[in-house]
C-alpha atoms as an extended CHARMM CRD file, in Angstrom:
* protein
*
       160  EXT
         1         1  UNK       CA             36.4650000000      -24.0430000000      -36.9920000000  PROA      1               0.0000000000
         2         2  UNK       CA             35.1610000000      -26.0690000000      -34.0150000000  PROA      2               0.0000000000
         3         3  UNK       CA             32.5850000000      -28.7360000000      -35.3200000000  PROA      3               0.0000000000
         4         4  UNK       CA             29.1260000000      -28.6870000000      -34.5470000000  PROA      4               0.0000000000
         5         5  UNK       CA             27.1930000000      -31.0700000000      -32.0340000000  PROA      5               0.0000000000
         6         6  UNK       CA             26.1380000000      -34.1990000000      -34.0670000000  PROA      6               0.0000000000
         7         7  UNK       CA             23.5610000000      -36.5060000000      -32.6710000000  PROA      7               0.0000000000
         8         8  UNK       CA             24.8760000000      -39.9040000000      -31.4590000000  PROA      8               0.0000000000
         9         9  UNK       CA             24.1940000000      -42.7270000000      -33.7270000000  PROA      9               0.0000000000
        10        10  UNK       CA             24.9850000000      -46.1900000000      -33.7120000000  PROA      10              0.0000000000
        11        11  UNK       CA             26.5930000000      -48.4650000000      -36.5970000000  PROA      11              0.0000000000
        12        12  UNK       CA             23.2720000000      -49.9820000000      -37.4020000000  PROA      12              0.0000000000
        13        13  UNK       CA             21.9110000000      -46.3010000000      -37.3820000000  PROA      13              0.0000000000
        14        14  UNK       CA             24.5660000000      -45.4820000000      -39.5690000000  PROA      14              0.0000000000
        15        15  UNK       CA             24.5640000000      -48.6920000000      -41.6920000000  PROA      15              0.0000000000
        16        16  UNK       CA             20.6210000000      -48.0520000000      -42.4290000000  PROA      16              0.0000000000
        17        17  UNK       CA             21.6270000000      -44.2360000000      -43.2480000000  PROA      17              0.0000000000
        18        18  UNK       CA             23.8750000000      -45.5180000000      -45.5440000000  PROA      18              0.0000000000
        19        19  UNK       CA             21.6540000000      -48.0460000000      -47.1170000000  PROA      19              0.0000000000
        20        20  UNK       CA             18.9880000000      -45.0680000000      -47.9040000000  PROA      20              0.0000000000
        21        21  UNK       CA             21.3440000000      -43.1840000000      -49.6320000000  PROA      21              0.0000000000
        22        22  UNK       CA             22.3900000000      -46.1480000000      -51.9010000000  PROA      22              0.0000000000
        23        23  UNK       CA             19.3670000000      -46.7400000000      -52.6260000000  PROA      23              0.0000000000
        24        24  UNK       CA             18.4570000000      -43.0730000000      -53.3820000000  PROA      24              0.0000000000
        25        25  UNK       CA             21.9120000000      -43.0940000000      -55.4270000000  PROA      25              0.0000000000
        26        26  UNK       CA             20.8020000000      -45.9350000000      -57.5000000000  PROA      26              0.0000000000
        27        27  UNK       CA             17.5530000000      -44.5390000000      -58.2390000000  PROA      27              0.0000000000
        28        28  UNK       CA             19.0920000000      -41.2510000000      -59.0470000000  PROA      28              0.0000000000
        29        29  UNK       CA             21.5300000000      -42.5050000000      -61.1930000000  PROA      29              0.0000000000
        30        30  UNK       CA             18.8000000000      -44.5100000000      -63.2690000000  PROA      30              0.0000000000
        31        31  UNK       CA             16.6480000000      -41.5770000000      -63.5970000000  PROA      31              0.0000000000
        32        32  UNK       CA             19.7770000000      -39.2460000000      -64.8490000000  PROA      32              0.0000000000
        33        33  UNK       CA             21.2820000000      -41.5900000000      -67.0660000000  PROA      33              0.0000000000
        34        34  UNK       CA             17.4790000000      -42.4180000000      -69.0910000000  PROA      34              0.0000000000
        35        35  UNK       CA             17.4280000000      -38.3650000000      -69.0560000000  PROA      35              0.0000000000
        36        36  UNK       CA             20.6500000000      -38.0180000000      -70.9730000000  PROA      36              0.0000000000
        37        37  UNK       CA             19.9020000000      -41.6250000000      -73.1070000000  PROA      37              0.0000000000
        38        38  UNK       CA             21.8940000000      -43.6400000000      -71.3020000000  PROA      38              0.0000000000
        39        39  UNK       CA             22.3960000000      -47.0690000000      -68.9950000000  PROA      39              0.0000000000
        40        40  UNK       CA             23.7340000000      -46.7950000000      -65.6150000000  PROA      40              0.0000000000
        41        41  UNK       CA             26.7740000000      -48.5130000000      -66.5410000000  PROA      41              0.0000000000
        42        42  UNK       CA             27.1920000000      -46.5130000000      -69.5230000000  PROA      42              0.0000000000
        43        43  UNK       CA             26.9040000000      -43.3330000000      -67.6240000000  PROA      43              0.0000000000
        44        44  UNK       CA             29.2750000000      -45.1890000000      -64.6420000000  PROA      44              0.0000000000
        45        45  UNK       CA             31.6440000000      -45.5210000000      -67.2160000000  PROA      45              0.0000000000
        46        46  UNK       CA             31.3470000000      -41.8590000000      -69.0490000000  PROA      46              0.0000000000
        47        47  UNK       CA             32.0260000000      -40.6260000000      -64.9800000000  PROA      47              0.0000000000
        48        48  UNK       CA             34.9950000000      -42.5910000000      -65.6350000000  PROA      48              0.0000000000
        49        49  UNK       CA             36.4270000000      -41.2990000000      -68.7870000000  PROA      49              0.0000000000
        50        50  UNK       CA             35.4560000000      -38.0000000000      -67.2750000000  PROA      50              0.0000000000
        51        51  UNK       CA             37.0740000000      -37.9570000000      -64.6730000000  PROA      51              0.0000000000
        52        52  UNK       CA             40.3030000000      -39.0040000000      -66.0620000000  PROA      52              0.0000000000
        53        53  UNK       CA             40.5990000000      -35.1050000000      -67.1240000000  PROA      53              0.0000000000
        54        54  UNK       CA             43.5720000000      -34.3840000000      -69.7750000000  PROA      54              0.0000000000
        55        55  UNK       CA             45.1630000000      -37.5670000000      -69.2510000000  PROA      55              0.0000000000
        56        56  UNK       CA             42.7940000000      -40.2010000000      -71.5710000000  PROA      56              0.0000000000
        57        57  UNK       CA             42.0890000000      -43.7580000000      -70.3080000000  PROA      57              0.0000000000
        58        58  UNK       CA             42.6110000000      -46.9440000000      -72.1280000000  PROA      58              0.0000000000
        59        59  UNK       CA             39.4270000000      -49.3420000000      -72.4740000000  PROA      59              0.0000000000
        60        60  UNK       CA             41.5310000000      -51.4850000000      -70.1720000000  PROA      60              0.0000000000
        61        61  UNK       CA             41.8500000000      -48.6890000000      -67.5050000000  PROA      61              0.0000000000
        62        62  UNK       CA             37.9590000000      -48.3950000000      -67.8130000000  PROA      62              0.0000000000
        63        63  UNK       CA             37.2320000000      -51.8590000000      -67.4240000000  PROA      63              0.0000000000
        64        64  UNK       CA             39.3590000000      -52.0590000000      -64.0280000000  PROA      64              0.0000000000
        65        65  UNK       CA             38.1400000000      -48.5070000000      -62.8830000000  PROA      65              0.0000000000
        66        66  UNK       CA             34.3670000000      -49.7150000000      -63.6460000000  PROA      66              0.0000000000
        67        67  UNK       CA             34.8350000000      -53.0390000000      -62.1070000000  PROA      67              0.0000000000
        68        68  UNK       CA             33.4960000000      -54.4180000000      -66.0830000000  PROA      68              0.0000000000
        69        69  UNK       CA             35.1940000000      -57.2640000000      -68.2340000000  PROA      69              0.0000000000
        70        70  UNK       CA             36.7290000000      -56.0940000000      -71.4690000000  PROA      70              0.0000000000
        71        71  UNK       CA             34.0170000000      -57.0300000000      -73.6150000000  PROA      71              0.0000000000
        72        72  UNK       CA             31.1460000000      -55.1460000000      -71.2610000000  PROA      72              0.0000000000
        73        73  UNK       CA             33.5140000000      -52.0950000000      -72.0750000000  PROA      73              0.0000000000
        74        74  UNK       CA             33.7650000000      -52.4170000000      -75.7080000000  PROA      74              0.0000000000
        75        75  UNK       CA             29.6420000000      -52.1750000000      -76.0320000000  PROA      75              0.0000000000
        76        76  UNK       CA             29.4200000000      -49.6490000000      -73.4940000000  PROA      76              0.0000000000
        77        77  UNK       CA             32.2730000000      -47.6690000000      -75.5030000000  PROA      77              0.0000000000
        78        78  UNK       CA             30.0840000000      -48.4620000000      -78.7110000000  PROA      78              0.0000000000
        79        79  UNK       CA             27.2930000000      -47.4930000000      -76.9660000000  PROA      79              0.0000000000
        80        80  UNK       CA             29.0470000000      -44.0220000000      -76.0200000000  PROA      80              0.0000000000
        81        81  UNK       CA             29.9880000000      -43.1420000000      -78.9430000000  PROA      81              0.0000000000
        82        82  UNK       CA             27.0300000000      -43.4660000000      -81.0570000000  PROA      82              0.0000000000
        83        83  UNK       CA             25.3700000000      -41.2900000000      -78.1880000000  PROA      83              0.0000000000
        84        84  UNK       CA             28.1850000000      -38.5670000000      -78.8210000000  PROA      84              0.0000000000
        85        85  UNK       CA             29.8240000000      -38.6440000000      -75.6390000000  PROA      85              0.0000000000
        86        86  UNK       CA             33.1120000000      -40.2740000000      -76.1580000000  PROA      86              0.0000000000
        87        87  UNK       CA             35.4820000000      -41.9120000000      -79.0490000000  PROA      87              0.0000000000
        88        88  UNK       CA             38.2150000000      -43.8370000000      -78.8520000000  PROA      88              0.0000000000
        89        89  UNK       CA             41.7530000000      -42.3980000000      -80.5520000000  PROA      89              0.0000000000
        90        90  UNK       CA             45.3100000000      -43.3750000000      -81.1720000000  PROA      90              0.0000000000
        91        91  UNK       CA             47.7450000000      -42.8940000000      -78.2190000000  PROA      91              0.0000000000
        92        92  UNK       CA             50.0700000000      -40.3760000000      -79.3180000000  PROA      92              0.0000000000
        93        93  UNK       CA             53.1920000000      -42.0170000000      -77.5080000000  PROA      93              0.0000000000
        94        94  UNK       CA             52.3480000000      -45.6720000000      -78.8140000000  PROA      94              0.0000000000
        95        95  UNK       CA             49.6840000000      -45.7560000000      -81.7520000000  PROA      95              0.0000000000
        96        96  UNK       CA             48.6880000000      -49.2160000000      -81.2520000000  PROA      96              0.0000000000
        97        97  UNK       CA             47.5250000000      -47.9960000000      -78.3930000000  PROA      97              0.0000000000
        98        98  UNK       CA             43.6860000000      -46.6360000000      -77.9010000000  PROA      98              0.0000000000
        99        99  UNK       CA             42.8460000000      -44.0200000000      -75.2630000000  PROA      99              0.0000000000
       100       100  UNK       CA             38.7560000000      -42.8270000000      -74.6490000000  PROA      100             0.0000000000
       101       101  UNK       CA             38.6010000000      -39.2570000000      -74.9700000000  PROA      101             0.0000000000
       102       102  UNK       CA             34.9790000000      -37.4230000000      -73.8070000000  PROA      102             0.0000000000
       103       103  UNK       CA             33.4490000000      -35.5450000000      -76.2580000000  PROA      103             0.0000000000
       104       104  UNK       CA             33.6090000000      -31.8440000000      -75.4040000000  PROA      104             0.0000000000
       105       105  UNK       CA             30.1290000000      -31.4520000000      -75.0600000000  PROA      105             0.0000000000
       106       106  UNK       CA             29.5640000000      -34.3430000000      -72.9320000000  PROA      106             0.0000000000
       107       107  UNK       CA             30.9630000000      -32.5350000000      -70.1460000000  PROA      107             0.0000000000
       108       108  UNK       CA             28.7670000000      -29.6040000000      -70.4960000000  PROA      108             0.0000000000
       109       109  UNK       CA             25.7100000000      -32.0740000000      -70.5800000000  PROA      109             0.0000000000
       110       110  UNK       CA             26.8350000000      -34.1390000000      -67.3810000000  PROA      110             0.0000000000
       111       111  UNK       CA             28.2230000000      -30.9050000000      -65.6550000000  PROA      111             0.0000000000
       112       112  UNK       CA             24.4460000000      -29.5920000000      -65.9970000000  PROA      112             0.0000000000
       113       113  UNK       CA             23.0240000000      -32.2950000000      -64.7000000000  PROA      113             0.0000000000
       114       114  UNK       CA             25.4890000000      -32.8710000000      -61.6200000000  PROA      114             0.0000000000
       115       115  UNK       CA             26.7970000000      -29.5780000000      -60.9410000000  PROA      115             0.0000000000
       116       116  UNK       CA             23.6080000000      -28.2360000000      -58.4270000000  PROA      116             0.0000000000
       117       117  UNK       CA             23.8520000000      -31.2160000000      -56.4120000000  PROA      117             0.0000000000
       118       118  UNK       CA             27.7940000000      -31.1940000000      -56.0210000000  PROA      118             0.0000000000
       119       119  UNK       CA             27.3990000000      -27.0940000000      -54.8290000000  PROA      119             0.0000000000
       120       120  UNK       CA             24.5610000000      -28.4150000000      -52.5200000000  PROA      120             0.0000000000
       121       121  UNK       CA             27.5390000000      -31.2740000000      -51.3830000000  PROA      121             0.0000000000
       122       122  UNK       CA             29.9680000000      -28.7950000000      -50.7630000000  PROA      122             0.0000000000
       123       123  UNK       CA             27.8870000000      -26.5250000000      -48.5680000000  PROA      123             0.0000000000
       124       124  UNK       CA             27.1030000000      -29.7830000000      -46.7430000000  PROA      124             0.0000000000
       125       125  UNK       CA             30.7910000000      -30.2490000000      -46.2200000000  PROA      125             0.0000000000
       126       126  UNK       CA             31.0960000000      -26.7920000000      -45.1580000000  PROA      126             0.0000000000
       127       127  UNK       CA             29.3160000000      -27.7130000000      -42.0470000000  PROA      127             0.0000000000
       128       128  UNK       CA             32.2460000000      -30.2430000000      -41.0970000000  PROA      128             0.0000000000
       129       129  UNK       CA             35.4740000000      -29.0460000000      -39.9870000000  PROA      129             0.0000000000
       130       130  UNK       CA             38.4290000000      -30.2750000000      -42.2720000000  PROA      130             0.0000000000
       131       131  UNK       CA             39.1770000000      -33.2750000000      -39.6080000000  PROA      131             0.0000000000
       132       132  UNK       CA             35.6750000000      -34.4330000000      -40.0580000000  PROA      132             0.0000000000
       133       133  UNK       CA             36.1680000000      -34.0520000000      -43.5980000000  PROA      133             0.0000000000
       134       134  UNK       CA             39.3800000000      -36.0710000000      -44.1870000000  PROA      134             0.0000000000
       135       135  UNK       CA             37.3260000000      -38.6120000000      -41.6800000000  PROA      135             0.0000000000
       136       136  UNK       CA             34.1110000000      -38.6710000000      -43.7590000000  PROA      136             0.0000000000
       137       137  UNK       CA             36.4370000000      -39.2860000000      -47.0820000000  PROA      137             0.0000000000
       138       138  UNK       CA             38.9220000000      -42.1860000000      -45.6730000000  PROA      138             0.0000000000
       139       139  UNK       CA             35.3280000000      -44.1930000000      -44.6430000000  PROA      139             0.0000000000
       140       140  UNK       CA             34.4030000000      -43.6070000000      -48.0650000000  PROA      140             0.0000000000
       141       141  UNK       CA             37.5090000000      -44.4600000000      -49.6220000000  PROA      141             0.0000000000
       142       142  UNK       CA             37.6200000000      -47.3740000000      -47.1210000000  PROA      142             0.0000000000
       143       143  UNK       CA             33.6280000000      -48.9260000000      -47.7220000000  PROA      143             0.0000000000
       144       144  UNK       CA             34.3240000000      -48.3910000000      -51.7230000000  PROA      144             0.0000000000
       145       145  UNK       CA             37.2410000000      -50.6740000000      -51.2560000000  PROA      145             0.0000000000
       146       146  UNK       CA             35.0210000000      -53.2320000000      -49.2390000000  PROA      146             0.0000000000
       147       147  UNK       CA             32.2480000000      -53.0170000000      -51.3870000000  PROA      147             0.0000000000
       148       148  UNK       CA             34.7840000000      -54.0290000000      -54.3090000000  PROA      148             0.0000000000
       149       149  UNK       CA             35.8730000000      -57.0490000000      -52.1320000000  PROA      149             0.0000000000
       150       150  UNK       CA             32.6120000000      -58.0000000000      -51.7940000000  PROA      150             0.0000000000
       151       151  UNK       CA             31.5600000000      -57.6960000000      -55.1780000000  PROA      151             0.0000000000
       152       152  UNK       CA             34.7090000000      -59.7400000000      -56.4140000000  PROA      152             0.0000000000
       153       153  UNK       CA             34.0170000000      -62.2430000000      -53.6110000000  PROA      153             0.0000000000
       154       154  UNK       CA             30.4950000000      -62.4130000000      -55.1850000000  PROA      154             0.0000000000
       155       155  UNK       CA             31.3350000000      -62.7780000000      -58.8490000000  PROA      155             0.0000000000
       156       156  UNK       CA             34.1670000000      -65.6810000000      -57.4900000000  PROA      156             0.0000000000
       157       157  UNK       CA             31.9700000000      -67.8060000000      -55.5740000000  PROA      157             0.0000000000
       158       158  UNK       CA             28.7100000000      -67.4480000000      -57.8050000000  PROA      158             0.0000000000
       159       159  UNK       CA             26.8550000000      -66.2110000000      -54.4220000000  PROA      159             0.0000000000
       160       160  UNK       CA             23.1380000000      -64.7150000000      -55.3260000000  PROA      160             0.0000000000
């Protein structure tokens, strides 16, 4: 599939197009997560455990995936489980060991909220060819990993 014609654009276009949809994605997010009675980080963090599929994360794991000390985790873990969308349990290989498992039916209520905007998504991506694709996902893979320098640069220095 040959690509499409795009319209030029220029990294400041492109940095403000990315600043909108940060800002919708925040917005969004906050809306979701009060729809399902949850904080954004707690619903960050149930994306997390989620997404970790058959192989259950440790709080640990959570707390370096979510960019969250170990403490933040344990009351967003408390605060997941009295919701009903995760528990912690005993790692069968080592039982000192706790993994968070999602609740079965938290899927089905996050999957309901999500999944009409991920099919819109992937007819967006449709439009690219595959090389645009891989392109679009290494810039995202490579501004997530700035954005976590920055963030750690923040939280080092103090910086407001």
């Amino acid at each position: 599939m040959e690509g499409k014609p795009r319209p030029a654009a220029s990294p400041a276009q492109a940095l403000t197009a990315m600043d909108q949809l940060i800002a919708l994605s925040l917005v969004s997010q906050q809306d979701i997560a009060q729809r399902l009675g949850l904080g954004v980080t707690d619903l960050t963090c149930l994306g997390h455990i989620l997404g970790a599929g058959e192989q259950p994360i440790t709080a640990g794991d959570l707390a370096d995936r979510a960019n969250l000390t170990s403490g933040a985790v344990t009351g967003v873990l408390n605060r997941l489980e009295r919701a009903g969308y995760a528990h912690r349990a005993a790692d069968p290989a080592d039982r000192r060991r706790v993994r968070i498992v999602a609740d079965e039916s938290a899927a089905a209520r996050l999957y309901a909220v999500y999944e009409p905007f991920y099919l819109r998504m992937n007819e967006l991506f449709a439009d690219y060819t595959s090389d645009e694709v891989a392109v679009l996902a290494d810039w995202f893979t490579r501004a997530t990993a700035l954005m976590g320098t920055r963030l750690d640069e923040l939280r080092t220095t103090g910086q407001a």
